Amino acid sequence: MSESGSLVEERELELENAIQPQPLSPTTSSRSRLFAAFWIYGLINNVLYVIILSAALDLVGANVPKATVLLADVMPSFFVKLTAPFCVHRIPYKVRIFILVALSLFGMQCVALTTSISARLFGVVLASASSGLGELTFLQLTHFYSPLSMVAFSSGTGGAGLAGSFLYLVATTWLRLSVRGTIFASSLLPLLFFFAFFWVMPLPDPHLASQSSTFASSARTPAYSLIQYEESSMSTSASAPINDDQESLHSRIDFSKSQSLEQIMESMSRTLSRLGPLFFPYMLPLMLVYIGEYIINQGISPTLLFPIEEMPFTYYRDAYVTYGTLYQCKSDSWTNHGNLLTLTDNTVGVFISRSSSPFVRIRRLYVPAALQLVNVLILAVQSMYAFIPNVYIIMIIIFYEGLLGGAAYINTFLLVSETIAIEDREFAMGAVGVSDSGGIVVAGTICLYLETFLCAYQKANGRPYCGMT
């Protein structure tokens, strides 16, 4: 048996022997490991998404709407998030890690090594599915740890925006490395999931674990099984009838049990009824923020251009990448390479806001949503009538846009963790995670037409920059 295989088995045995509830005594070491593991999860799960959006202009060219790449990058993720709450509890977390690595590795290599747009988009689809499953998985994992795990994961997603967009900017714009080589190298990053999950992440909080019938799925164990604490407690009352929760758990363990159509529909109905109370307080405001955010990033920012001699760039494509990086500072990390200016501002803003949750709290989630829609209006008018005198003001607005998006993201999930009952919190984390993808899908659909309209309007009025690279 390989050394790595032995290590995995040792970690599984360690977990099985540590499930008994016991007084919590978090050490500096365990807190550091917890933060590091979830920061890596957030970073790697989002960084490929950011790199793909940064490369949108390079992948499809100036004359194809960048929303084409956006939709390929978000639709599979959205579909996974939408459907996974109905069945993902049947997949142990360890198995999910292997699925994430396989999908993202193969997908990014398809993007790097193929030449047709359709083949590249297929690779983007695979990477997107991995990202969707990853976000759902890691958000649910935070249920079994202290709030530090949520802060770390959110900060990691912010770091992904910065890291992804900035590295793509440095590699392809400053160092002039090939797009193919840069994307191929990035395909190896998901291997860090193994390192974080099996070697860095500490054991879960035993108090939270003992209260969850799905804890075994969150642990590093081969399959669902009754946790040791529950087994011991049941053995003391063997004559007691099995309650509904225990029966439900046995049903989930036994994969050979078939379910009738009525049972499946009943399960779906229960899931939908649990979604209802989450929609208006948490899901809708987060969705509105992301609709505004991605309308700006993929539909408007490619047209926020000035004559090249009035911008600090060599090529028009550099503006797109820069905007994306600025945006990611607020929400993820640096995102796009094509319009360097747009993506860079956004990235810096996202990173700062997602990392600031211990200091700044927003409990009225519709406030950032309203402010984001105001940003959409301002920048759409700028695209058509060019009333803002220079690109630097545009960069500041995009940075601010990123701050709003990142702040809305982390504060939404923190509110869920604080206000939802512990028995429903794991489900709520996964369900609310659908909101951002839903908003991006809506925004991407709008942008397919919006960018084309704005670019045509500019060309008709003597500003042809949007068709230049």
Coordinates of C-alpha atoms in Angstrom, one line a residue:
M1 CA 0.0 0.0 0.0
S2 CA 1.3 3.4 -0.9
E3 CA 2.4 5.9 1.8
S4 CA -0.4 8.3 0.8
G5 CA -3.0 5.6 1.0
S6 CA -1.8 4.7 4.5
L7 CA -2.0 8.3 5.5
V8 CA -5.6 8.6 4.3
E9 CA -6.6 5.5 6.3
E10 CA -4.9 6.9 9.4
R11 CA -6.8 10.2 9.0
E12 CA -10.1 8.2 8.6
L13 CA -9.3 6.2 11.7
E14 CA -8.4 9.4 13.6
L15 CA -11.8 10.8 12.7
E16 CA -13.8 7.8 13.7
N17 CA -12.1 7.8 17.1
A18 CA -12.6 11.5 17.6
I19 CA -16.3 11.9 17.0
Q20 CA -17.4 11.6 20.6
P21 CA -18.5 15.0 21.8
Q22 CA -15.9 16.6 24.1
P23 CA -15.1 20.0 25.5
L24 CA -13.8 22.3 22.8
S25 CA -10.3 23.6 23.3
P26 CA -9.3 25.3 20.0
T27 CA -5.6 25.9 19.7
T28 CA -3.7 28.4 17.7
S29 CA -2.5 25.6 15.5
S30 CA -6.0 24.1 14.8
R31 CA -7.4 27.6 14.1
S32 CA -4.5 28.3 11.7
R33 CA -5.1 24.9 9.9
L34 CA -8.8 25.6 9.7
F35 CA -8.3 29.0 8.2
A36 CA -5.6 27.7 5.8
A37 CA -7.8 24.8 4.6
F38 CA -10.9 26.8 3.9
W39 CA -8.9 29.7 2.4
I40 CA -7.3 27.2 -0.1
Y41 CA -10.8 25.8 -0.8
G42 CA -12.1 29.3 -1.7
L43 CA -9.0 30.3 -3.6
I44 CA -8.7 27.2 -5.8
N45 CA -12.5 26.7 -6.3
N46 CA -12.8 30.2 -7.8
V47 CA -9.5 30.9 -9.4
L48 CA -10.2 28.9 -12.6
Y49 CA -13.5 30.6 -13.0
V50 CA -11.6 34.0 -12.7
I51 CA -8.9 32.9 -15.2
I52 CA -11.5 31.8 -17.7
L53 CA -13.3 35.1 -17.5
S54 CA -10.0 37.0 -17.7
A55 CA -9.2 35.1 -20.9
A56 CA -12.7 35.6 -22.4
L57 CA -11.4 38.1 -25.0
D58 CA -8.5 35.8 -25.9
L59 CA -10.8 32.7 -26.2
V60 CA -13.5 34.1 -28.4
G61 CA -12.2 37.4 -29.9
A62 CA -13.4 41.0 -29.9
N63 CA -16.4 40.5 -32.1
V64 CA -18.1 37.7 -30.0
P65 CA -20.0 38.8 -26.9
K66 CA -17.9 38.0 -23.8
A67 CA -21.2 36.8 -22.2
T68 CA -20.8 33.7 -24.3
V69 CA -17.8 32.6 -22.1
L70 CA -19.6 33.9 -19.0
L71 CA -22.7 31.7 -19.7
A72 CA -20.5 28.6 -20.4
D73 CA -18.6 29.4 -17.2
V74 CA -21.7 29.8 -15.0
M75 CA -24.6 27.8 -16.4
P76 CA -23.2 24.4 -15.4
S77 CA -22.3 25.7 -12.0
F78 CA -25.8 27.1 -11.6
F79 CA -27.4 23.8 -12.7
V80 CA -25.3 21.9 -10.2
K81 CA -26.2 24.3 -7.4
L82 CA -29.9 24.1 -8.4
T83 CA -30.1 20.3 -8.5
A84 CA -27.5 19.2 -6.0
P85 CA -29.5 20.0 -2.8
F86 CA -31.9 17.2 -3.9
C87 CA -29.1 14.5 -4.0
V88 CA -25.7 15.7 -3.0
H89 CA -26.2 14.4 0.6
R90 CA -25.7 10.9 -0.8
I91 CA -22.1 11.7 -1.9
P92 CA -19.4 11.6 0.8
Y93 CA -17.3 14.6 0.9
K94 CA -14.1 12.7 0.2
V95 CA -15.6 11.4 -3.1
R96 CA -16.7 15.0 -4.0
I97 CA -13.0 16.1 -3.7
F98 CA -11.9 13.6 -6.3
I99 CA -14.8 14.6 -8.6
L100 CA -13.8 18.3 -8.3
V101 CA -10.2 17.6 -9.2
A102 CA -11.1 15.4 -12.2
L103 CA -13.6 17.8 -13.7
S104 CA -11.5 20.9 -13.3
L105 CA -8.2 19.3 -14.5
F106 CA -9.7 17.9 -17.6
G107 CA -11.8 20.9 -18.4
M108 CA -8.9 23.4 -18.2
Q109 CA -6.8 21.2 -20.4
C110 CA -9.5 21.1 -23.0
V111 CA -9.5 24.9 -22.9
A112 CA -5.7 25.1 -23.2
L113 CA -5.1 22.4 -25.8
T114 CA -8.0 22.9 -28.3
T115 CA -8.4 25.5 -31.0
S116 CA -12.1 25.6 -31.8
I117 CA -14.4 27.8 -29.8
S118 CA -16.9 25.0 -29.2
A119 CA -14.2 22.7 -27.8
R120 CA -12.9 25.5 -25.5
L121 CA -16.4 26.2 -24.3
F122 CA -16.9 22.5 -23.5
G123 CA -13.8 22.6 -21.3
V124 CA -15.2 25.7 -19.7
V125 CA -18.5 23.8 -19.0
L126 CA -16.6 21.0 -17.2
A127 CA -14.6 23.5 -15.0
S128 CA -17.8 25.3 -14.2
A129 CA -19.6 22.2 -13.0
S130 CA -16.6 21.5 -10.8
S131 CA -16.8 25.1 -9.4
G132 CA -20.5 24.8 -8.6
L133 CA -20.1 21.5 -6.8
G134 CA -17.1 22.8 -5.0
E135 CA -18.8 25.9 -3.7
L136 CA -21.8 23.9 -2.5
T137 CA -19.5 21.4 -0.8
F138 CA -17.3 23.8 1.0
L139 CA -20.1 26.0 2.2
Q140 CA -21.8 23.0 3.6
L141 CA -18.5 21.9 5.3
T142 CA -18.4 25.2 7.2
H143 CA -21.5 24.0 9.1
F144 CA -19.2 21.6 11.0
Y145 CA -16.6 24.2 12.0
S146 CA -16.5 27.6 13.7
P147 CA -17.5 30.8 11.9
L148 CA -13.7 31.2 11.1
S149 CA -14.2 28.7 8.3
M150 CA -16.8 30.9 6.6
V151 CA -14.5 33.9 6.9
A152 CA -11.6 32.0 5.5
F153 CA -13.6 30.5 2.6
S154 CA -15.0 33.9 1.7
S155 CA -11.5 35.6 1.9
G156 CA -10.2 32.8 -0.3
T157 CA -12.7 33.4 -3.0
G158 CA -11.7 37.1 -2.8
G159 CA -8.0 36.0 -3.1
A160 CA -9.0 33.9 -6.1
G161 CA -10.2 37.0 -8.0
L162 CA -7.0 38.8 -7.2
A163 CA -4.7 35.9 -7.9
G164 CA -6.4 34.7 -11.0
S165 CA -6.8 38.0 -12.8
F166 CA -3.4 39.3 -11.7
L167 CA -1.5 36.2 -12.6
Y168 CA -3.2 36.1 -16.0
L169 CA -2.4 39.8 -16.5
V170 CA 1.3 39.3 -15.5
A171 CA 1.7 36.2 -17.6
T172 CA 0.0 37.2 -20.8
T173 CA 0.3 41.0 -20.8
W174 CA 3.5 41.8 -19.0
L175 CA 5.6 38.7 -19.7
R176 CA 3.9 38.0 -23.0
L177 CA 3.6 34.3 -22.3
S178 CA 1.2 32.3 -24.5
V179 CA -2.5 32.0 -23.5
R180 CA -2.3 28.3 -24.0
G181 CA 0.6 27.8 -21.7
T182 CA -0.8 30.0 -19.0
I183 CA -4.2 28.1 -19.0
F184 CA -2.5 24.7 -19.1
A185 CA -0.4 25.6 -16.1
S186 CA -3.5 26.7 -14.2
S187 CA -5.1 23.3 -14.8
L188 CA -2.8 21.8 -12.1
L189 CA -4.0 24.1 -9.3
P190 CA -7.0 21.9 -8.3
L191 CA -4.5 19.3 -7.0
L192 CA -4.2 21.5 -4.0
F193 CA -7.7 20.3 -2.9
F194 CA -6.1 17.0 -1.9
F195 CA -3.5 18.7 0.2
A196 CA -6.0 20.9 2.0
F197 CA -8.6 18.2 2.6
F198 CA -6.4 15.3 3.7
W199 CA -3.5 17.1 5.3
V200 CA -4.4 20.6 6.4
M201 CA -8.1 20.6 7.5
P202 CA -8.5 19.8 11.2
L203 CA -11.2 17.4 12.5
P204 CA -14.7 18.9 12.6
D205 CA -16.3 20.4 15.7
P206 CA -17.6 17.3 17.6
H207 CA -20.5 19.2 19.1
L208 CA -21.8 20.2 15.7
A209 CA -21.0 16.8 14.3
S210 CA -23.0 15.0 17.0
Q211 CA -26.1 17.1 16.1
S212 CA -26.0 16.2 12.4
S213 CA -27.2 12.9 10.9
T214 CA -25.2 13.8 7.7
F215 CA -22.0 14.4 9.6
A216 CA -20.4 11.2 8.2
S217 CA -20.8 12.7 4.8
S218 CA -18.9 15.7 5.8
A219 CA -16.1 13.7 7.2
R220 CA -13.1 12.1 5.4
T221 CA -14.8 8.7 5.4
P222 CA -15.4 6.3 2.5
A223 CA -19.2 6.4 2.7
Y224 CA -22.1 7.4 4.8
S225 CA -22.2 5.6 8.1
L226 CA -23.7 6.1 11.5
I227 CA -21.4 8.2 13.6
Q228 CA -19.9 6.5 16.6
Y229 CA -21.7 8.8 19.1
E230 CA -25.1 7.9 17.8
E231 CA -24.3 4.2 17.7
S232 CA -23.3 4.2 21.3
S233 CA -26.3 6.1 22.4
M234 CA -28.6 3.8 20.5
S235 CA -27.0 0.7 21.9
T236 CA -28.0 1.7 25.4
S237 CA -31.6 1.6 24.4
A238 CA -31.8 -1.1 21.8
S239 CA -35.4 -1.9 22.6
A240 CA -36.5 1.6 21.7
P241 CA -38.2 2.0 18.3
I242 CA -36.2 3.5 15.5
N243 CA -37.4 7.1 15.0
D244 CA -37.9 8.9 11.7
D245 CA -34.5 10.5 11.7
Q246 CA -32.7 7.2 12.2
E247 CA -34.8 5.5 9.5
S248 CA -34.0 8.4 7.2
L249 CA -30.3 8.0 7.9
H250 CA -30.5 4.2 7.3
S251 CA -32.2 4.9 4.0
R252 CA -29.5 7.3 2.9
I253 CA -26.7 4.8 3.9
D254 CA -28.2 1.9 1.9
F255 CA -27.7 2.9 -1.7
S256 CA -29.3 -0.3 -2.9
K257 CA -32.7 0.9 -1.6
S258 CA -34.8 2.1 -4.5
Q259 CA -37.2 4.9 -4.1
S260 CA -40.6 5.2 -5.8
L261 CA -41.6 8.1 -7.9
E262 CA -43.9 9.2 -5.1
Q263 CA -41.1 9.2 -2.6
I264 CA -38.9 11.2 -5.0
M265 CA -41.6 13.8 -5.6
E266 CA -42.3 14.0 -1.9
S267 CA -38.6 14.6 -1.2
M268 CA -38.5 17.3 -3.9
S269 CA -41.6 19.0 -2.4
R270 CA -40.0 19.1 1.1
T271 CA -36.9 20.6 -0.4
L272 CA -38.8 23.3 -2.2
S273 CA -40.8 24.1 0.9
R274 CA -37.5 24.6 2.8
L275 CA -36.4 27.0 0.0
G276 CA -39.4 29.3 0.4
P277 CA -38.4 31.1 3.7
L278 CA -34.9 31.7 2.3
F279 CA -35.8 33.4 -1.0
F280 CA -36.8 37.0 0.0
P281 CA -34.5 37.6 3.0
Y282 CA -31.3 36.1 1.5
M283 CA -31.5 34.7 -2.1
L284 CA -33.2 37.6 -3.9
P285 CA -30.9 40.5 -2.7
L286 CA -27.8 38.5 -3.4
M287 CA -29.1 37.6 -6.9
L288 CA -29.8 41.3 -7.6
V289 CA -26.3 42.2 -6.6
Y290 CA -24.9 39.7 -9.0
I291 CA -27.2 40.6 -11.8
G292 CA -25.9 44.2 -11.6
E293 CA -22.3 43.1 -11.1
Y294 CA -22.1 40.9 -14.2
I295 CA -24.1 43.2 -16.4
I296 CA -21.3 45.7 -15.7
N297 CA -18.4 43.2 -16.0
Q298 CA -19.4 41.4 -19.1
G299 CA -21.9 43.6 -20.9
I300 CA -20.8 47.2 -20.2
S301 CA -17.1 47.1 -19.3
P302 CA -15.9 45.9 -22.8
T303 CA -17.3 49.2 -24.1
L304 CA -15.9 51.5 -21.4
L305 CA -13.1 52.6 -23.6
F306 CA -11.3 55.8 -24.6
P307 CA -8.8 56.5 -27.4
I308 CA -5.7 54.3 -26.7
E309 CA -3.5 57.4 -26.2
E310 CA -5.8 58.5 -23.4
M311 CA -5.5 55.2 -21.5
P312 CA -2.4 53.8 -19.7
F313 CA -2.4 50.7 -22.0
T314 CA -0.7 49.4 -25.0
Y315 CA -3.7 47.5 -26.4
Y316 CA -7.5 48.0 -25.9
R317 CA -7.7 44.4 -24.5
D318 CA -5.6 45.5 -21.6
A319 CA -8.5 47.7 -20.4
Y320 CA -10.8 44.8 -20.1
V321 CA -8.4 42.7 -18.0
T322 CA -7.6 45.7 -15.7
Y323 CA -11.3 46.4 -15.0
G324 CA -11.7 42.7 -14.1
T325 CA -8.8 42.8 -11.7
L326 CA -10.1 45.9 -9.9
Y327 CA -13.5 44.2 -9.6
Q328 CA -12.1 41.1 -8.2
C329 CA -10.3 43.0 -5.4
K330 CA -13.7 43.5 -4.0
S331 CA -15.3 40.1 -4.6
D332 CA -13.0 37.4 -5.8
S333 CA -9.6 38.1 -7.2
W334 CA -8.4 39.5 -10.5
T335 CA -10.7 38.1 -13.1
N336 CA -10.2 39.0 -16.8
H337 CA -7.2 39.4 -19.0
G338 CA -8.9 40.8 -22.0
N339 CA -10.0 44.0 -20.4
L340 CA -7.4 44.3 -17.8
L341 CA -8.6 47.5 -16.3
T342 CA -12.2 46.3 -15.7
L343 CA -11.3 43.0 -14.2
T344 CA -8.5 44.3 -12.0
D345 CA -10.5 47.0 -10.2
N346 CA -13.3 44.6 -9.6
T347 CA -11.0 42.0 -8.2
V348 CA -9.3 44.2 -5.7
G349 CA -12.6 45.5 -4.4
V350 CA -14.1 42.0 -4.0
F351 CA -11.0 40.7 -2.1
I352 CA -11.1 43.6 0.4
S353 CA -14.8 43.4 1.0
R354 CA -14.9 39.6 1.4
S355 CA -12.0 39.8 3.8
S356 CA -13.5 42.7 5.9
S357 CA -16.5 40.8 7.4
P358 CA -15.0 40.7 10.9
F359 CA -15.0 44.5 10.9
V360 CA -18.0 45.6 8.7
R361 CA -21.4 44.0 8.9
I362 CA -24.3 44.7 6.6
R363 CA -27.6 43.3 7.8
R364 CA -30.0 45.1 5.3
L365 CA -29.0 43.1 2.3
Y366 CA -31.2 45.1 -0.1
V367 CA -29.0 48.2 0.4
P368 CA -26.0 46.9 -1.6
A369 CA -28.4 45.5 -4.2
A370 CA -29.9 48.9 -4.8
L371 CA -26.5 50.6 -4.9
Q372 CA -25.3 48.0 -7.5
L373 CA -28.2 48.7 -9.8
V374 CA -27.3 52.4 -9.6
N375 CA -23.8 51.5 -10.8
V376 CA -25.4 49.7 -13.8
L377 CA -27.3 52.8 -14.7
I378 CA -24.3 55.2 -14.4
L379 CA -22.0 53.0 -16.5
A380 CA -24.6 52.2 -19.2
V381 CA -25.1 55.9 -19.7
Q382 CA -21.4 56.4 -19.8
S383 CA -21.0 53.8 -22.5
M384 CA -23.6 55.6 -24.6
Y385 CA -22.8 59.2 -24.0
A386 CA -19.2 59.3 -22.6
F387 CA -19.9 62.0 -20.0
I388 CA -17.1 60.7 -17.6
P389 CA -13.9 62.5 -18.7
N390 CA -11.2 59.8 -18.2
V391 CA -10.7 56.1 -17.5
Y392 CA -9.4 56.5 -14.0
I393 CA -12.9 57.5 -12.7
I394 CA -14.3 54.4 -14.4
M395 CA -11.7 52.3 -12.6
I396 CA -12.8 53.8 -9.2
I397 CA -16.5 53.0 -10.0
I398 CA -15.6 49.4 -10.9
F399 CA -13.6 49.0 -7.8
Y400 CA -16.6 50.3 -5.8
E401 CA -18.8 47.9 -7.7
G402 CA -16.5 45.1 -6.5
L403 CA -16.7 46.2 -2.9
L404 CA -20.5 46.0 -3.0
G405 CA -20.5 42.5 -4.5
G406 CA -18.0 41.1 -2.1
A407 CA -19.7 42.7 0.9
A408 CA -23.1 41.3 -0.1
Y409 CA -21.7 37.8 -0.6
I410 CA -20.0 37.4 2.8
N411 CA -22.7 39.2 4.8
T412 CA -25.5 37.1 3.3
F413 CA -23.8 33.9 4.3
L414 CA -22.9 35.2 7.7
L415 CA -26.5 36.2 8.3
V416 CA -27.6 32.7 7.3
S417 CA -25.2 31.1 9.7
E418 CA -26.4 33.4 12.5
T419 CA -30.2 33.3 11.9
I420 CA -31.0 29.8 10.6
A421 CA -31.6 27.0 13.0
I422 CA -28.6 24.7 13.3
E423 CA -30.5 21.7 11.9
D424 CA -31.4 23.6 8.7
R425 CA -28.2 25.5 8.4
E426 CA -26.3 23.1 6.2
F427 CA -29.1 23.0 3.7
A428 CA -29.5 26.8 3.8
M429 CA -25.9 27.3 3.0
G430 CA -26.1 25.2 -0.1
A431 CA -29.5 26.6 -1.2
V432 CA -28.5 30.3 -0.8
G433 CA -25.4 29.5 -2.8
V434 CA -27.6 29.2 -5.9
S435 CA -28.4 32.9 -5.8
D436 CA -25.2 34.2 -7.1
S437 CA -25.1 31.8 -10.0
G438 CA -28.8 32.5 -10.8
G439 CA -28.0 36.2 -10.9
I440 CA -25.0 35.6 -13.2
V441 CA -27.1 33.5 -15.6
V442 CA -29.7 36.3 -15.9
A443 CA -26.9 38.9 -16.4
G444 CA -25.2 36.8 -19.0
T445 CA -28.4 36.4 -21.0
I446 CA -28.9 40.2 -20.9
C447 CA -25.3 40.8 -21.9
L448 CA -25.5 38.7 -25.0
Y449 CA -27.6 41.5 -26.4
L450 CA -26.5 44.5 -24.3
E451 CA -22.8 44.4 -25.4
T452 CA -23.8 44.1 -29.0
F453 CA -26.2 47.0 -28.7
L454 CA -23.8 49.3 -26.9
C455 CA -20.9 48.5 -29.3
A456 CA -23.1 49.2 -32.3
Y457 CA -24.3 52.5 -30.8
Q458 CA -20.7 53.6 -30.1
K459 CA -19.6 52.7 -33.7
A460 CA -22.5 54.6 -35.1
N461 CA -21.5 57.7 -33.1
G462 CA -17.8 57.7 -34.1
R463 CA -16.3 55.6 -31.3
P464 CA -15.2 52.2 -32.8
Y465 CA -12.9 51.2 -29.9
C466 CA -15.0 48.2 -28.7
G467 CA -14.2 46.3 -31.9
M468 CA -10.4 46.8 -31.4
T469 CA -7.9 44.7 -29.5

